[in-house]
PDB file of C-alpha atoms in Angstrom:
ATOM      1  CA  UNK A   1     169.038-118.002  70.010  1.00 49.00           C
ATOM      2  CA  UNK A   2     170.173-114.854  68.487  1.00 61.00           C
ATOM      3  CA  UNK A   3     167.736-112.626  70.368  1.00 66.00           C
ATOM      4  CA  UNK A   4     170.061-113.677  73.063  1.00 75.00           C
ATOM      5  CA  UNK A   5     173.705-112.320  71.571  1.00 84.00           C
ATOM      6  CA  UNK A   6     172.755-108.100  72.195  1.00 86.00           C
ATOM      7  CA  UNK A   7     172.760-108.913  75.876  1.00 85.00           C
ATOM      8  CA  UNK A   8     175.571-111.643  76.256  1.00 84.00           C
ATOM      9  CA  UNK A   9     177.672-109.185  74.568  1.00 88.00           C
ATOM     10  CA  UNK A  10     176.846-106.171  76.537  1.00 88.00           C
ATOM     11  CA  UNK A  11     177.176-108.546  79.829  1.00 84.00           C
ATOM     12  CA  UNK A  12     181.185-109.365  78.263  1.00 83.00           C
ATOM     13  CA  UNK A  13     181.670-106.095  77.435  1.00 88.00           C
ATOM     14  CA  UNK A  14     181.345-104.835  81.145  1.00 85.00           C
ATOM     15  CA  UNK A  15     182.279-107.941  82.984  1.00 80.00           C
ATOM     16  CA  UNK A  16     185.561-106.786  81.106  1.00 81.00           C
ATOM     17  CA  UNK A  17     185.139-103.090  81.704  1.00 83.00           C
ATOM     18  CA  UNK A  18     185.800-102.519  78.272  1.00 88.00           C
ATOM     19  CA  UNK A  19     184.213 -99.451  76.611  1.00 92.00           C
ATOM     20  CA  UNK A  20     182.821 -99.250  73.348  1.00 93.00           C
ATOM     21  CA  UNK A  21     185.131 -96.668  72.062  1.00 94.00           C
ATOM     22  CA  UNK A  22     187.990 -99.432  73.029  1.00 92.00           C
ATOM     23  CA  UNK A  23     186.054-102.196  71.674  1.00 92.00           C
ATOM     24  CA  UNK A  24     185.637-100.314  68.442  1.00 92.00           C
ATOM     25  CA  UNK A  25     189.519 -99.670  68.247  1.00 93.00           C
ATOM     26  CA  UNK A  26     190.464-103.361  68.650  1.00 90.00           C
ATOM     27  CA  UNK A  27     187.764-104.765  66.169  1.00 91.00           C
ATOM     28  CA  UNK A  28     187.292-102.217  63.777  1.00 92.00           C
ATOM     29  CA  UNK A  29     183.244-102.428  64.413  1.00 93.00           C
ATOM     30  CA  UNK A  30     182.111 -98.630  64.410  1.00 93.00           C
ATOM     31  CA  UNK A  31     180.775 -97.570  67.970  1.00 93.00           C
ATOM     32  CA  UNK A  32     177.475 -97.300  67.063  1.00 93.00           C
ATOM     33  CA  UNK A  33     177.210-100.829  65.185  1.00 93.00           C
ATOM     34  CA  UNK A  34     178.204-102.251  68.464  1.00 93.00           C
ATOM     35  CA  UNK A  35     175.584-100.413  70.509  1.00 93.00           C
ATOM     36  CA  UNK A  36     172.999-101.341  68.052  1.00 93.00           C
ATOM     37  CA  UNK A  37     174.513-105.010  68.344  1.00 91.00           C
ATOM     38  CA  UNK A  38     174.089-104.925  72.274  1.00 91.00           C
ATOM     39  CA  UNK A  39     170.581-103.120  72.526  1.00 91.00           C
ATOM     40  CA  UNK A  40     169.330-105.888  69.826  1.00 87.00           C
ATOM     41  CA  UNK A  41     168.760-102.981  67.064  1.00 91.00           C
ATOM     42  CA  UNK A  42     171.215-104.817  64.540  1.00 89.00           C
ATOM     43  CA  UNK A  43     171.276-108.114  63.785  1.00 87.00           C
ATOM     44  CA  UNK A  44     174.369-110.238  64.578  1.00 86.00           C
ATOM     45  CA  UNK A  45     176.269-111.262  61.478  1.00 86.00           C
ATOM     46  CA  UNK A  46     179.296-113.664  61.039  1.00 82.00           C
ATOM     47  CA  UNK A  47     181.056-110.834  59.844  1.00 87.00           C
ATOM     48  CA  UNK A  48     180.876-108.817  62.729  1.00 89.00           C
ATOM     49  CA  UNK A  49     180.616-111.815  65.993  1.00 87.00           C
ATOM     50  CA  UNK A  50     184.651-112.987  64.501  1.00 86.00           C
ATOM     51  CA  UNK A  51     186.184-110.070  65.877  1.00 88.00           C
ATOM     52  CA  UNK A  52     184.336-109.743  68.926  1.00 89.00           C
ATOM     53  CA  UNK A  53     185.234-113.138  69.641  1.00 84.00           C
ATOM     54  CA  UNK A  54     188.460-112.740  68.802  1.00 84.00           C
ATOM     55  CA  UNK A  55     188.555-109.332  71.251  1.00 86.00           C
ATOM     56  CA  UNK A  56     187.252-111.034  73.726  1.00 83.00           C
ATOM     57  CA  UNK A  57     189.396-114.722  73.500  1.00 78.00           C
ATOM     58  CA  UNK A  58     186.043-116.670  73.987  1.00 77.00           C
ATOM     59  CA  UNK A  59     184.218-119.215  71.241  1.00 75.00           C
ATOM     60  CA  UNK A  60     181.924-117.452  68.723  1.00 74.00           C
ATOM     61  CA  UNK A  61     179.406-120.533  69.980  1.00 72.00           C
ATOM     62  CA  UNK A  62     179.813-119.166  73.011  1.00 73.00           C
ATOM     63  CA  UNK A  63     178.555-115.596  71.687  1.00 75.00           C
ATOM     64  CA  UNK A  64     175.483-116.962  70.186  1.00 74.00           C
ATOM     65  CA  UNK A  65     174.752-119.246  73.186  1.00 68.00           C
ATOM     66  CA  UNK A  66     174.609-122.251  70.739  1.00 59.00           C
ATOM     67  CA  UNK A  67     173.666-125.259  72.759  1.00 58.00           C
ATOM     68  CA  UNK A  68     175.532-127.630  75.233  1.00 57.00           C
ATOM     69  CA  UNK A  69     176.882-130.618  73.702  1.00 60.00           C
ATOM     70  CA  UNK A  70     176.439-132.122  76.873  1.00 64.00           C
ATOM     71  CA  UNK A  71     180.131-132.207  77.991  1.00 65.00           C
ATOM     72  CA  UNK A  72     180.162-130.385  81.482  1.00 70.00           C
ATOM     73  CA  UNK A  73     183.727-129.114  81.426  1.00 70.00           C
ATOM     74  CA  UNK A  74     185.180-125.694  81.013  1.00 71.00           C
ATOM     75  CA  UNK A  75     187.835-125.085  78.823  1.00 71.00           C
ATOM     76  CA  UNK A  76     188.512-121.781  80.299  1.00 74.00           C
ATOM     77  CA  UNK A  77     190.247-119.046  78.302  1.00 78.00           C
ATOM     78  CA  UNK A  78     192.191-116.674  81.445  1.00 85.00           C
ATOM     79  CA  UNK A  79     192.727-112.841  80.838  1.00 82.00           C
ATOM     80  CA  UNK A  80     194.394-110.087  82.591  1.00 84.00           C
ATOM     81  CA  UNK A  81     192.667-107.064  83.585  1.00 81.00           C
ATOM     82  CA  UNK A  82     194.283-104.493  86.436  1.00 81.00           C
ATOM     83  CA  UNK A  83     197.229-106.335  86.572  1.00 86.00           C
ATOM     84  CA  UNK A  84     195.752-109.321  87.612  1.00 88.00           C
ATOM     85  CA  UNK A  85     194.973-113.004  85.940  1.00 89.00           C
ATOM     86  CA  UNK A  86     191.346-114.142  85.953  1.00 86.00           C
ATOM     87  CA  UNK A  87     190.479-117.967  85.021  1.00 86.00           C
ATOM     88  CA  UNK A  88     186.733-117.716  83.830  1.00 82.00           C
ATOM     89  CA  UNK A  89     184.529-121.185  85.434  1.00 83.00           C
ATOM     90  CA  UNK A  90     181.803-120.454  84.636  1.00 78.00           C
ATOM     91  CA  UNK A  91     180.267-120.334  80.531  1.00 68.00           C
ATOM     92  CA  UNK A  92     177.392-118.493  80.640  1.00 61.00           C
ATOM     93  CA  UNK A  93     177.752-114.622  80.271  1.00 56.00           C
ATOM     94  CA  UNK A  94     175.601-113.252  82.592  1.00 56.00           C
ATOM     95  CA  UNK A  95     173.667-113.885  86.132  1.00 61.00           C
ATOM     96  CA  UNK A  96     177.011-115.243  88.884  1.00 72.00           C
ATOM     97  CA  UNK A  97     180.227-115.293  87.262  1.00 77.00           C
ATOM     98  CA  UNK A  98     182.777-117.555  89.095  1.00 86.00           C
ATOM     99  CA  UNK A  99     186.653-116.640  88.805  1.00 88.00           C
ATOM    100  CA  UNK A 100     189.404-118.344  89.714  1.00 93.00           C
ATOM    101  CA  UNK A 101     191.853-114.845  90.065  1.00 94.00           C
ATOM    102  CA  UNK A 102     195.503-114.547  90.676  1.00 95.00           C
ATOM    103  CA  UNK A 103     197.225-111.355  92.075  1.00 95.00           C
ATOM    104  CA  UNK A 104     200.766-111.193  91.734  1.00 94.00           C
ATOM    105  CA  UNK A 105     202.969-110.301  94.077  1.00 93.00           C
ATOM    106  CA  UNK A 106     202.906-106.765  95.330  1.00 90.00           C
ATOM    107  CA  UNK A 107     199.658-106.654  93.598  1.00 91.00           C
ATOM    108  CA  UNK A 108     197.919-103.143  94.112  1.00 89.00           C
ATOM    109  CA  UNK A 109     199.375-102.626  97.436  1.00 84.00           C
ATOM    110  CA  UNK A 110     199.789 -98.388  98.207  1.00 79.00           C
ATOM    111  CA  UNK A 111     202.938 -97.370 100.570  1.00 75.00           C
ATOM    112  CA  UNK A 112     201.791 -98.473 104.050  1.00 75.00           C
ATOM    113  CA  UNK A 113     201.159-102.020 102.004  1.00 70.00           C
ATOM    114  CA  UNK A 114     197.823-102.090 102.249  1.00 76.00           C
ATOM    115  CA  UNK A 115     195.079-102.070  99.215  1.00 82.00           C
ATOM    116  CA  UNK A 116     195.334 -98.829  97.241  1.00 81.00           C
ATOM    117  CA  UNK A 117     192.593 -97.057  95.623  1.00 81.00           C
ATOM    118  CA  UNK A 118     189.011 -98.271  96.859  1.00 87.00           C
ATOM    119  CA  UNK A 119     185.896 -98.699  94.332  1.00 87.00           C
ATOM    120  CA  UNK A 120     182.639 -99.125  93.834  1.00 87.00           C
ATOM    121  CA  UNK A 121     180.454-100.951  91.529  1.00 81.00           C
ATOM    122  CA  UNK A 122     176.902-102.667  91.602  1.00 81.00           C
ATOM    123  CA  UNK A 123     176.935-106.125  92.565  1.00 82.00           C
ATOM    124  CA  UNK A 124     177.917-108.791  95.814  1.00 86.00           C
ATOM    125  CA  UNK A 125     180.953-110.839  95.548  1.00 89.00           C
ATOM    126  CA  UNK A 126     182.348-113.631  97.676  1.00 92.00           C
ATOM    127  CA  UNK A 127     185.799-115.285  97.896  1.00 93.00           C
ATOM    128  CA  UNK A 128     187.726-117.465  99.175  1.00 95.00           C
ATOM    129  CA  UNK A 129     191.445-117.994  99.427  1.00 96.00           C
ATOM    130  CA  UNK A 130     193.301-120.984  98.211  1.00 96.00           C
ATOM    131  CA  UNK A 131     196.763-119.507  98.486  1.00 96.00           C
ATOM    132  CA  UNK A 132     198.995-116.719  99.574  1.00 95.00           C
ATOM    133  CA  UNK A 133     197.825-113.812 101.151  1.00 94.00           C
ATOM    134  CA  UNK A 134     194.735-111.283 100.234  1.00 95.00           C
ATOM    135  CA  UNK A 135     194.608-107.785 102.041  1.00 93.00           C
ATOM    136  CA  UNK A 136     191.723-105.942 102.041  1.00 94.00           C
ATOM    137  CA  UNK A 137     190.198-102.551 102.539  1.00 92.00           C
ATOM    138  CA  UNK A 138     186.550-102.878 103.176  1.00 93.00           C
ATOM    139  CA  UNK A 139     184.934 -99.249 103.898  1.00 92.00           C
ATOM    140  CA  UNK A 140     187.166 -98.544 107.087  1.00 92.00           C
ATOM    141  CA  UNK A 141     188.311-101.794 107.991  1.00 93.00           C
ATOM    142  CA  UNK A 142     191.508-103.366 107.117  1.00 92.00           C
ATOM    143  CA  UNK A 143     191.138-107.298 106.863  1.00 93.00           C
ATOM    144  CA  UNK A 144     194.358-109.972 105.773  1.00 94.00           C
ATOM    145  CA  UNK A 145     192.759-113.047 104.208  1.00 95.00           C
ATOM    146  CA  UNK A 146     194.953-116.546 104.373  1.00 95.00           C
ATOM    147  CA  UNK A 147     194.089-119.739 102.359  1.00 95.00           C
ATOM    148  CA  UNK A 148     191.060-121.190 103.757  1.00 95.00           C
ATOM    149  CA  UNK A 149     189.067-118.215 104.710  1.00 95.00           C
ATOM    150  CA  UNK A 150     186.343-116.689 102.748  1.00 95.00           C
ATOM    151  CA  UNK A 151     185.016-113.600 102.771  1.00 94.00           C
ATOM    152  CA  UNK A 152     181.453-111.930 101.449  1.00 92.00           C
ATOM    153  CA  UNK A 153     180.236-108.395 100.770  1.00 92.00           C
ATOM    154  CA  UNK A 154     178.308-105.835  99.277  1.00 90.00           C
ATOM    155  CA  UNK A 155     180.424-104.558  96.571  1.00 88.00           C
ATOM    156  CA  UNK A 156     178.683-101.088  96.709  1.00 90.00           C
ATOM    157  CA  UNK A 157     180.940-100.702  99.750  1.00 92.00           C
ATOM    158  CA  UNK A 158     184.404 -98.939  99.021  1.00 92.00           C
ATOM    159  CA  UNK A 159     186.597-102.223  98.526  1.00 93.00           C
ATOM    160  CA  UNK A 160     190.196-102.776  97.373  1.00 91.00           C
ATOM    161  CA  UNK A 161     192.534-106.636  97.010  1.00 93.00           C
ATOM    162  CA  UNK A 162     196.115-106.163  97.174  1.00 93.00           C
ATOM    163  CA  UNK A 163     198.787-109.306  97.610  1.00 94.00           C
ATOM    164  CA  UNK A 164     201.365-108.170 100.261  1.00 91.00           C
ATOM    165  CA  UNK A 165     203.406-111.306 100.046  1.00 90.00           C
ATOM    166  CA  UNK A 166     206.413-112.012  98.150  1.00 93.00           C
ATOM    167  CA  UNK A 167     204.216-114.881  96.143  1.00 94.00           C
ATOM    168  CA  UNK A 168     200.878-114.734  94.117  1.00 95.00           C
ATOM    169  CA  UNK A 169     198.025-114.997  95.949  1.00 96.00           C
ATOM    170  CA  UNK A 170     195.088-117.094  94.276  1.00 96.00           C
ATOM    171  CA  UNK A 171     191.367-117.272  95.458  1.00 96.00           C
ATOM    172  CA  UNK A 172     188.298-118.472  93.891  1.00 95.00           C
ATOM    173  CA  UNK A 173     185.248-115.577  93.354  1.00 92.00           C
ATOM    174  CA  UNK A 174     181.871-115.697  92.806  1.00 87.00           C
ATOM    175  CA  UNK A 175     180.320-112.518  91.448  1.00 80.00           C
ATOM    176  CA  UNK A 176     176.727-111.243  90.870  1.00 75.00           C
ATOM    177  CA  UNK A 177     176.617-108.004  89.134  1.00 64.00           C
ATOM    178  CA  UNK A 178     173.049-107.720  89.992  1.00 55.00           C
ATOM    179  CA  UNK A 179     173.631-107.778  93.521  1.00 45.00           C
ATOM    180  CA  UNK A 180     172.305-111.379  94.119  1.00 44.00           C
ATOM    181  CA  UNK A 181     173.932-112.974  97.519  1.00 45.00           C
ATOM    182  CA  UNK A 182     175.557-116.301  97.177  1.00 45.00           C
ATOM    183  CA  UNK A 183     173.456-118.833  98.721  1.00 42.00           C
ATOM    184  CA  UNK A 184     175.367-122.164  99.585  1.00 42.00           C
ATOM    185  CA  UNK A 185     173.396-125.012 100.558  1.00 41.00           C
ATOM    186  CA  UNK A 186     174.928-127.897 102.877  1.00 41.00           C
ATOM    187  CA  UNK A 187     173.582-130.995 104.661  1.00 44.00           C
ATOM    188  CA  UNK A 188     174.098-130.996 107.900  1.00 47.00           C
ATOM    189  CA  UNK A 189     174.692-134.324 110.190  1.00 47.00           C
ATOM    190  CA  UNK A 190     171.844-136.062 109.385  1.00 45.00           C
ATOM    191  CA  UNK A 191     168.901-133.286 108.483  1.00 44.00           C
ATOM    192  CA  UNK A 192     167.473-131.518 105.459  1.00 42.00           C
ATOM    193  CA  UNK A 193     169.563-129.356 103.163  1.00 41.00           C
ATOM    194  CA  UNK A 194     169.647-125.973 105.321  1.00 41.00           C
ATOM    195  CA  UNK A 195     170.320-122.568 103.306  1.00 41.00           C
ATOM    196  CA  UNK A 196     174.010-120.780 104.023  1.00 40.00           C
ATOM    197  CA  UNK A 197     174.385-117.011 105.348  1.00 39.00           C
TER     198      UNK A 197
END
C-alpha cells in the first residue's frame, strides 16, 4: 500500500500544478524530502503525509490509498485554482479525473470577451455544460458552449474556457492526463452495448 503514496502524491501535486518549491513553503517539508517522497526514495512517515494532507485538503487515507470501506460516495473536498472552483468526483489520484468546475462570471475572458491566454498540456479532456455559458478558443476556432452540449479534445491543442455571462457557468469534466480518450458506452434500442466516439 505504501509503495503506492510516491506516485499518488506526485499525480496531486500536478493535477494541482503545484511546484515543489510551493509545496515546500506551505508544509515546511524540504524540497528534496518531497522529491524523494514522490520518486519512492523516502519512505512515507506520519510525520510528513499530515501536512501534505493538510496542503492538499484531502484525507491522509486517501494519501496512502487505504482501502474502500465499501461506501460508494464522494465526500468531495472543492478547491480553487485560476480563479476557478473545482468539485473533485472522482477518489482515486491518478488515471481520469472527473471535475465538476465552476467559472465565475467574467471568468478569464480577454477584451473582445473571448478566452484569454491559450495553453497546452499533455492529456484529452471532455466536458459538458450543465449551466451558463462556456466560450472557448480551440487552436483557431472560437466555439460558445450552452448547457447540454459537450465538447471533446486533444488538450495538446492551444485551448482556453472563459464565462462571458453575467452568471457562473458550471460543467462537468473528465480528464486524462495521459492522453486516454473518454470512451462512453450506451445501449442502443434494443442491441449490444456499442462503444461512443
Amino acid at each position: 500500500m505504501l509503495s503506492g503514496v510516491g506516485p499518488r502524491l506526485r499525480a496531486l501535486r500536478r493535477e494541482r500544478e503545484i511546484t515543489l518549491a510551493a509545496l515546500s513553503e506551505r508544509t515546511g517539508i524540504s524540497v528534496s524530502t518531497l522529491s524523494r517522497l514522490e520518486s519512492g526514495r523516502r519512505r512515507p512517515t506520519l510525520e510528513l503525509l499530515l501536512p501534505l494532507a493538510t496542503a492538499y485538503h484531502v484525507p491522509l487515507d486517501e494519501l496512502v490509498g487505504a482501502p474502500a470501506t465499501g461506501d460508494p460516495r464522494i465526500h468531495p473536498r472543492p478547491f480553487t485554482r485560476f480563479g476557478q472552483t473545482f468539485v473533485p468526483l472522482t477518489r482515486y489520484l491518478g488515471g481520469l479525473h472527473a471535475y465538476k468546475q465552476i467559472l465565475p462570471p467574467g471568468y478569464n475572458c480577454g477584451a473582445d470577451g473571448r478566452p484569454a491566454e491559450p495553453r497546452t498540456h499533455e492529456g484529452f479532456e471532455w466536458l459538458y455544460v450543465l449551466s451558463g455559458r462556456v466560450a472557448m478558443t480551440l487552436g483557431d476556432r472560437q466555439l460558445t458552449l450552452v448547457a447540454g452540449e459537450a465538447a471533446e479534445f486533444d488538450t495538446r491543442v492551444p485551448h482556453a474556457l472563459a464565462n462571458p455571462g453575467a452568471q457562473p457557468a458550471e460543467f462537468l469534466s473528465l480528464f486524462g492526463a495521459q492522453g486516454e480518450r473518454i470512451h462512453v458506452r450506451a445501449r442502443p434500442g434494443g442491441g449490444a452495448p456499442a462503444d461512443g466516439p
